[in-house]
């Protein structure tokens, strides 16, 4: 019997809790830099797994939808998918709940050293984040400059500004690294969790509650 054939689309693969962390001991083990070769997605998945184990947050990567195009029936009582295609997700990579807030975010990587190309995002992802933000969700992007070993948490308003300006006259098609460094948060690798992005989310929540 022929094996299942999956066709991949083109495109990019793609913190402390103020209320709960005081009762938990942080690991003192040094970070193992030999694992730096892991992808951003793998690092985030490990981070979310640790957050879940510590009962801090419930955040998961959304499965990529699959379109089935061919099914064989080797037995009358069984069906076997023999050809399928990964479809482009209609929303963002990750969502979940933290401290009573809905989180919704994208994870992107680039090998560029001076700017982040906006074509890493799709219009439907930006529109989804805009709508989610309008309804009180906390949206952001985790962007990795893999050649520089730097990861940033990018605020949604900052991302929306740069996305919209590209359609104006003389608009840029990328976000300068200098602008990202000035107005966003550089995340440091740690032992556990690997990418402690909830530390920055805590700050975003504090700003929201002050305004309320």
mmCIF file of C-alpha atoms in Angstrom:
data_model
loop_
_atom_site.group_PDB
_atom_site.id
_atom_site.type_symbol
_atom_site.label_atom_id
_atom_site.label_comp_id
_atom_site.label_asym_id
_atom_site.label_seq_id
_atom_site.Cartn_x
_atom_site.Cartn_y
_atom_site.Cartn_z
ATOM 1 C CA UNK A 1 0.000 0.000 0.000
ATOM 2 C CA UNK A 2 1.258 3.485 -0.817
ATOM 3 C CA UNK A 3 2.260 5.718 2.114
ATOM 4 C CA UNK A 4 0.377 8.848 3.144
ATOM 5 C CA UNK A 5 1.608 11.828 1.147
ATOM 6 C CA UNK A 6 1.551 15.240 2.837
ATOM 7 C CA UNK A 7 2.260 18.347 0.789
ATOM 8 C CA UNK A 8 3.669 21.339 2.659
ATOM 9 C CA UNK A 9 2.805 24.894 1.511
ATOM 10 C CA UNK A 10 5.387 27.580 0.956
ATOM 11 C CA UNK A 11 5.970 30.161 3.687
ATOM 12 C CA UNK A 12 7.607 30.628 7.051
ATOM 13 C CA UNK A 13 7.409 28.045 9.780
ATOM 14 C CA UNK A 14 6.792 29.395 11.021
ATOM 15 C CA UNK A 15 8.254 36.293 32.773
ATOM 16 C CA UNK A 16 7.027 35.822 35.932
ATOM 17 C CA UNK A 17 3.336 35.562 37.021
ATOM 18 C CA UNK A 18 2.820 38.235 39.653
ATOM 19 C CA UNK A 19 0.079 36.259 41.408
ATOM 20 C CA UNK A 20 1.312 32.676 41.390
ATOM 21 C CA UNK A 21 5.056 32.577 40.907
ATOM 22 C CA UNK A 22 5.961 33.696 44.408
ATOM 23 C CA UNK A 23 5.076 30.202 45.632
ATOM 24 C CA UNK A 24 7.243 28.472 43.053
ATOM 25 C CA UNK A 25 10.994 28.041 43.071
ATOM 26 C CA UNK A 26 12.834 29.070 39.946
ATOM 27 C CA UNK A 27 15.364 26.634 38.610
ATOM 28 C CA UNK A 28 18.970 27.605 39.354
ATOM 29 C CA UNK A 29 20.397 25.333 36.692
ATOM 30 C CA UNK A 30 22.428 27.122 34.020
ATOM 31 C CA UNK A 31 20.852 27.344 30.589
ATOM 32 C CA UNK A 32 22.170 24.776 28.148
ATOM 33 C CA UNK A 33 23.207 26.788 25.105
ATOM 34 C CA UNK A 34 23.815 23.611 23.117
ATOM 35 C CA UNK A 35 20.069 23.550 22.463
ATOM 36 C CA UNK A 36 20.058 26.921 20.718
ATOM 37 C CA UNK A 37 19.624 25.089 17.403
ATOM 38 C CA UNK A 38 15.985 24.424 18.181
ATOM 39 C CA UNK A 39 13.395 26.301 16.152
ATOM 40 C CA UNK A 40 11.348 29.110 17.627
ATOM 41 C CA UNK A 41 8.270 26.917 17.428
ATOM 42 C CA UNK A 42 9.953 24.135 19.413
ATOM 43 C CA UNK A 43 11.125 26.618 22.053
ATOM 44 C CA UNK A 44 7.645 28.091 22.435
ATOM 45 C CA UNK A 45 6.038 24.660 22.634
ATOM 46 C CA UNK A 46 8.423 23.664 25.431
ATOM 47 C CA UNK A 47 7.724 26.953 27.185
ATOM 48 C CA UNK A 48 3.968 26.452 26.992
ATOM 49 C CA UNK A 49 4.333 22.892 28.231
ATOM 50 C CA UNK A 50 6.180 24.198 31.296
ATOM 51 C CA UNK A 51 3.592 26.927 31.905
ATOM 52 C CA UNK A 52 0.880 24.268 31.802
ATOM 53 C CA UNK A 53 2.794 21.962 34.160
ATOM 54 C CA UNK A 54 3.222 24.867 36.598
ATOM 55 C CA UNK A 55 -0.505 25.687 36.278
ATOM 56 C CA UNK A 56 0.304 29.241 35.204
ATOM 57 C CA UNK A 57 -1.408 29.341 31.819
ATOM 58 C CA UNK A 58 -3.144 27.166 29.247
ATOM 59 C CA UNK A 59 -1.691 28.057 25.846
ATOM 60 C CA UNK A 60 -1.500 25.745 22.841
ATOM 61 C CA UNK A 61 -0.395 25.816 19.239
ATOM 62 C CA UNK A 62 -3.307 25.494 16.874
ATOM 63 C CA UNK A 63 -3.064 22.426 14.634
ATOM 64 C CA UNK A 64 -2.533 23.136 10.956
ATOM 65 C CA UNK A 65 -5.726 22.245 9.058
ATOM 66 C CA UNK A 66 -5.437 19.416 6.548
ATOM 67 C CA UNK A 67 -7.399 19.013 3.333
ATOM 68 C CA UNK A 68 -7.933 15.362 2.461
ATOM 69 C CA UNK A 69 -7.887 14.726 -1.293
ATOM 70 C CA UNK A 70 -7.573 10.960 -1.594
ATOM 71 C CA UNK A 71 -8.874 8.102 0.524
ATOM 72 C CA UNK A 72 -8.437 4.371 -0.041
ATOM 73 C CA UNK A 73 -10.675 1.712 1.415
ATOM 74 C CA UNK A 74 -8.529 -1.421 1.938
ATOM 75 C CA UNK A 75 -11.364 -2.881 4.005
ATOM 76 C CA UNK A 76 -15.051 -2.204 3.974
ATOM 77 C CA UNK A 77 -14.898 -1.203 7.625
ATOM 78 C CA UNK A 78 -11.783 1.008 7.372
ATOM 79 C CA UNK A 79 -10.645 4.053 5.425
ATOM 80 C CA UNK A 80 -7.054 5.143 4.843
ATOM 81 C CA UNK A 81 -6.013 8.676 3.880
ATOM 82 C CA UNK A 82 -3.334 8.368 1.187
ATOM 83 C CA UNK A 83 -2.992 12.005 0.086
ATOM 84 C CA UNK A 84 -3.614 15.242 1.952
ATOM 85 C CA UNK A 85 -2.442 18.844 1.936
ATOM 86 C CA UNK A 86 -1.610 21.169 4.785
ATOM 87 C CA UNK A 87 -3.763 24.259 4.399
ATOM 88 C CA UNK A 88 -2.860 27.758 5.503
ATOM 89 C CA UNK A 89 -4.239 28.495 8.944
ATOM 90 C CA UNK A 90 -6.937 31.180 9.014
ATOM 91 C CA UNK A 91 -5.860 32.621 12.359
ATOM 92 C CA UNK A 92 -2.684 32.863 14.463
ATOM 93 C CA UNK A 93 -0.298 30.181 15.679
ATOM 94 C CA UNK A 94 -1.073 30.231 19.401
ATOM 95 C CA UNK A 95 -3.897 31.093 21.763
ATOM 96 C CA UNK A 96 -4.936 30.409 25.318
ATOM 97 C CA UNK A 97 -5.808 31.866 28.704
ATOM 98 C CA UNK A 98 -3.583 33.572 31.274
ATOM 99 C CA UNK A 99 -4.736 35.398 34.421
ATOM 100 C CA UNK A 100 -8.244 35.577 33.005
ATOM 101 C CA UNK A 101 -7.121 37.146 29.715
ATOM 102 C CA UNK A 102 -7.296 35.639 26.254
ATOM 103 C CA UNK A 103 -3.875 35.529 24.578
ATOM 104 C CA UNK A 104 -3.482 35.315 20.807
ATOM 105 C CA UNK A 105 -0.097 35.503 19.106
ATOM 106 C CA UNK A 106 2.031 34.671 16.106
ATOM 107 C CA UNK A 107 5.572 33.264 16.039
ATOM 108 C CA UNK A 108 7.894 34.232 13.183
ATOM 109 C CA UNK A 109 11.584 33.790 12.352
ATOM 110 C CA UNK A 110 13.946 35.585 10.008
ATOM 111 C CA UNK A 111 17.617 35.299 9.126
ATOM 112 C CA UNK A 112 17.811 39.032 8.357
ATOM 113 C CA UNK A 113 20.088 41.014 10.628
ATOM 114 C CA UNK A 114 18.814 44.561 10.192
ATOM 115 C CA UNK A 115 15.047 44.346 9.641
ATOM 116 C CA UNK A 116 12.034 42.060 9.791
ATOM 117 C CA UNK A 117 10.232 41.538 6.439
ATOM 118 C CA UNK A 118 6.504 42.158 6.746
ATOM 119 C CA UNK A 119 5.738 39.495 4.159
ATOM 120 C CA UNK A 120 6.336 36.946 6.928
ATOM 121 C CA UNK A 121 2.822 37.831 8.034
ATOM 122 C CA UNK A 122 -0.378 37.207 6.101
ATOM 123 C CA UNK A 123 -3.138 39.776 5.906
ATOM 124 C CA UNK A 124 -5.676 37.419 7.469
ATOM 125 C CA UNK A 125 -3.408 36.982 10.516
ATOM 126 C CA UNK A 126 -3.184 40.727 11.059
ATOM 127 C CA UNK A 127 -6.938 41.141 10.614
ATOM 128 C CA UNK A 128 -7.570 38.337 13.092
ATOM 129 C CA UNK A 129 -5.342 40.002 15.690
ATOM 130 C CA UNK A 130 -7.021 43.365 15.120
ATOM 131 C CA UNK A 131 -10.461 41.856 15.695
ATOM 132 C CA UNK A 132 -9.284 39.937 18.750
ATOM 133 C CA UNK A 133 -7.748 43.105 20.214
ATOM 134 C CA UNK A 134 -11.018 44.972 19.684
ATOM 135 C CA UNK A 135 -12.756 42.375 21.832
ATOM 136 C CA UNK A 136 -10.296 42.621 24.717
ATOM 137 C CA UNK A 137 -7.804 39.918 23.816
ATOM 138 C CA UNK A 138 -4.075 40.460 24.289
ATOM 139 C CA UNK A 139 -2.314 40.057 20.946
ATOM 140 C CA UNK A 140 1.366 40.131 20.082
ATOM 141 C CA UNK A 141 4.044 38.444 18.005
ATOM 142 C CA UNK A 142 7.184 36.604 19.054
ATOM 143 C CA UNK A 143 9.830 37.415 16.450
ATOM 144 C CA UNK A 144 13.174 35.668 16.256
ATOM 145 C CA UNK A 145 16.225 37.088 14.508
ATOM 146 C CA UNK A 146 17.821 33.665 14.312
ATOM 147 C CA UNK A 147 21.189 34.884 12.994
ATOM 148 C CA UNK A 148 21.483 37.218 15.988
ATOM 149 C CA UNK A 149 20.026 34.862 18.624
ATOM 150 C CA UNK A 150 17.505 37.562 19.560
ATOM 151 C CA UNK A 151 13.807 37.123 20.273
ATOM 152 C CA UNK A 152 11.405 40.027 20.735
ATOM 153 C CA UNK A 153 7.853 40.288 21.941
ATOM 154 C CA UNK A 154 6.246 42.741 19.509
ATOM 155 C CA UNK A 155 3.244 44.724 20.714
ATOM 156 C CA UNK A 156 0.156 44.434 18.531
ATOM 157 C CA UNK A 157 -0.257 48.212 18.108
ATOM 158 C CA UNK A 158 3.359 48.469 16.964
ATOM 159 C CA UNK A 159 2.850 45.628 14.493
ATOM 160 C CA UNK A 160 -0.406 47.106 13.182
ATOM 161 C CA UNK A 161 1.272 50.484 12.583
ATOM 162 C CA UNK A 162 4.077 48.977 10.508
ATOM 163 C CA UNK A 163 1.725 46.675 8.642
ATOM 164 C CA UNK A 164 -0.606 49.525 7.623
ATOM 165 C CA UNK A 165 2.148 51.968 6.622
ATOM 166 C CA UNK A 166 3.534 49.622 3.967
ATOM 167 C CA UNK A 167 0.501 50.398 1.784
ATOM 168 C CA UNK A 168 1.129 54.142 1.911
ATOM 169 C CA UNK A 169 3.307 56.046 -0.516
ATOM 170 C CA UNK A 170 6.981 55.360 0.246
ATOM 171 C CA UNK A 171 5.912 52.788 2.836
ATOM 172 C CA UNK A 172 8.479 50.264 4.051
ATOM 173 C CA UNK A 173 8.113 46.541 3.450
ATOM 174 C CA UNK A 174 10.047 45.680 6.594
ATOM 175 C CA UNK A 175 10.410 46.801 10.209
ATOM 176 C CA UNK A 176 13.899 48.121 11.072
ATOM 177 C CA UNK A 177 15.561 46.205 13.881
ATOM 178 C CA UNK A 178 16.440 49.521 15.558
ATOM 179 C CA UNK A 179 12.742 50.407 15.805
ATOM 180 C CA UNK A 180 11.935 46.976 17.212
ATOM 181 C CA UNK A 181 14.667 47.346 19.832
ATOM 182 C CA UNK A 182 13.483 50.823 20.864
ATOM 183 C CA UNK A 183 9.809 50.071 21.308
ATOM 184 C CA UNK A 184 9.495 46.400 22.223
ATOM 185 C CA UNK A 185 10.830 43.776 24.599
ATOM 186 C CA UNK A 186 13.931 41.652 24.097
ATOM 187 C CA UNK A 187 13.374 38.220 25.637
ATOM 188 C CA UNK A 188 16.237 36.297 27.202
ATOM 189 C CA UNK A 189 16.602 32.547 26.941
ATOM 190 C CA UNK A 190 16.337 30.824 30.303
ATOM 191 C CA UNK A 191 16.519 27.265 31.542
ATOM 192 C CA UNK A 192 12.889 26.731 32.421
ATOM 193 C CA UNK A 193 10.804 28.144 30.810
ATOM 194 C CA UNK A 194 12.981 28.559 27.733
ATOM 195 C CA UNK A 195 11.362 31.793 26.518
ATOM 196 C CA UNK A 196 9.700 33.517 29.508
ATOM 197 C CA UNK A 197 7.337 35.686 27.482
ATOM 198 C CA UNK A 198 4.700 35.816 30.228
ATOM 199 C CA UNK A 199 6.961 38.229 32.104
ATOM 200 C CA UNK A 200 6.201 40.799 29.410
ATOM 201 C CA UNK A 201 2.526 39.818 29.273
ATOM 202 C CA UNK A 202 2.375 40.640 32.996
ATOM 203 C CA UNK A 203 3.454 44.184 32.136
ATOM 204 C CA UNK A 204 0.813 44.443 29.394
ATOM 205 C CA UNK A 205 -1.857 43.305 31.846
ATOM 206 C CA UNK A 206 -0.711 45.877 34.413
ATOM 207 C CA UNK A 207 -1.079 48.622 31.797
ATOM 208 C CA UNK A 208 -4.579 47.421 30.898
ATOM 209 C CA UNK A 209 -5.684 47.332 34.550
ATOM 210 C CA UNK A 210 -4.270 50.805 35.241
ATOM 211 C CA UNK A 211 -6.297 52.206 32.325
ATOM 212 C CA UNK A 212 -9.418 50.444 33.592
#
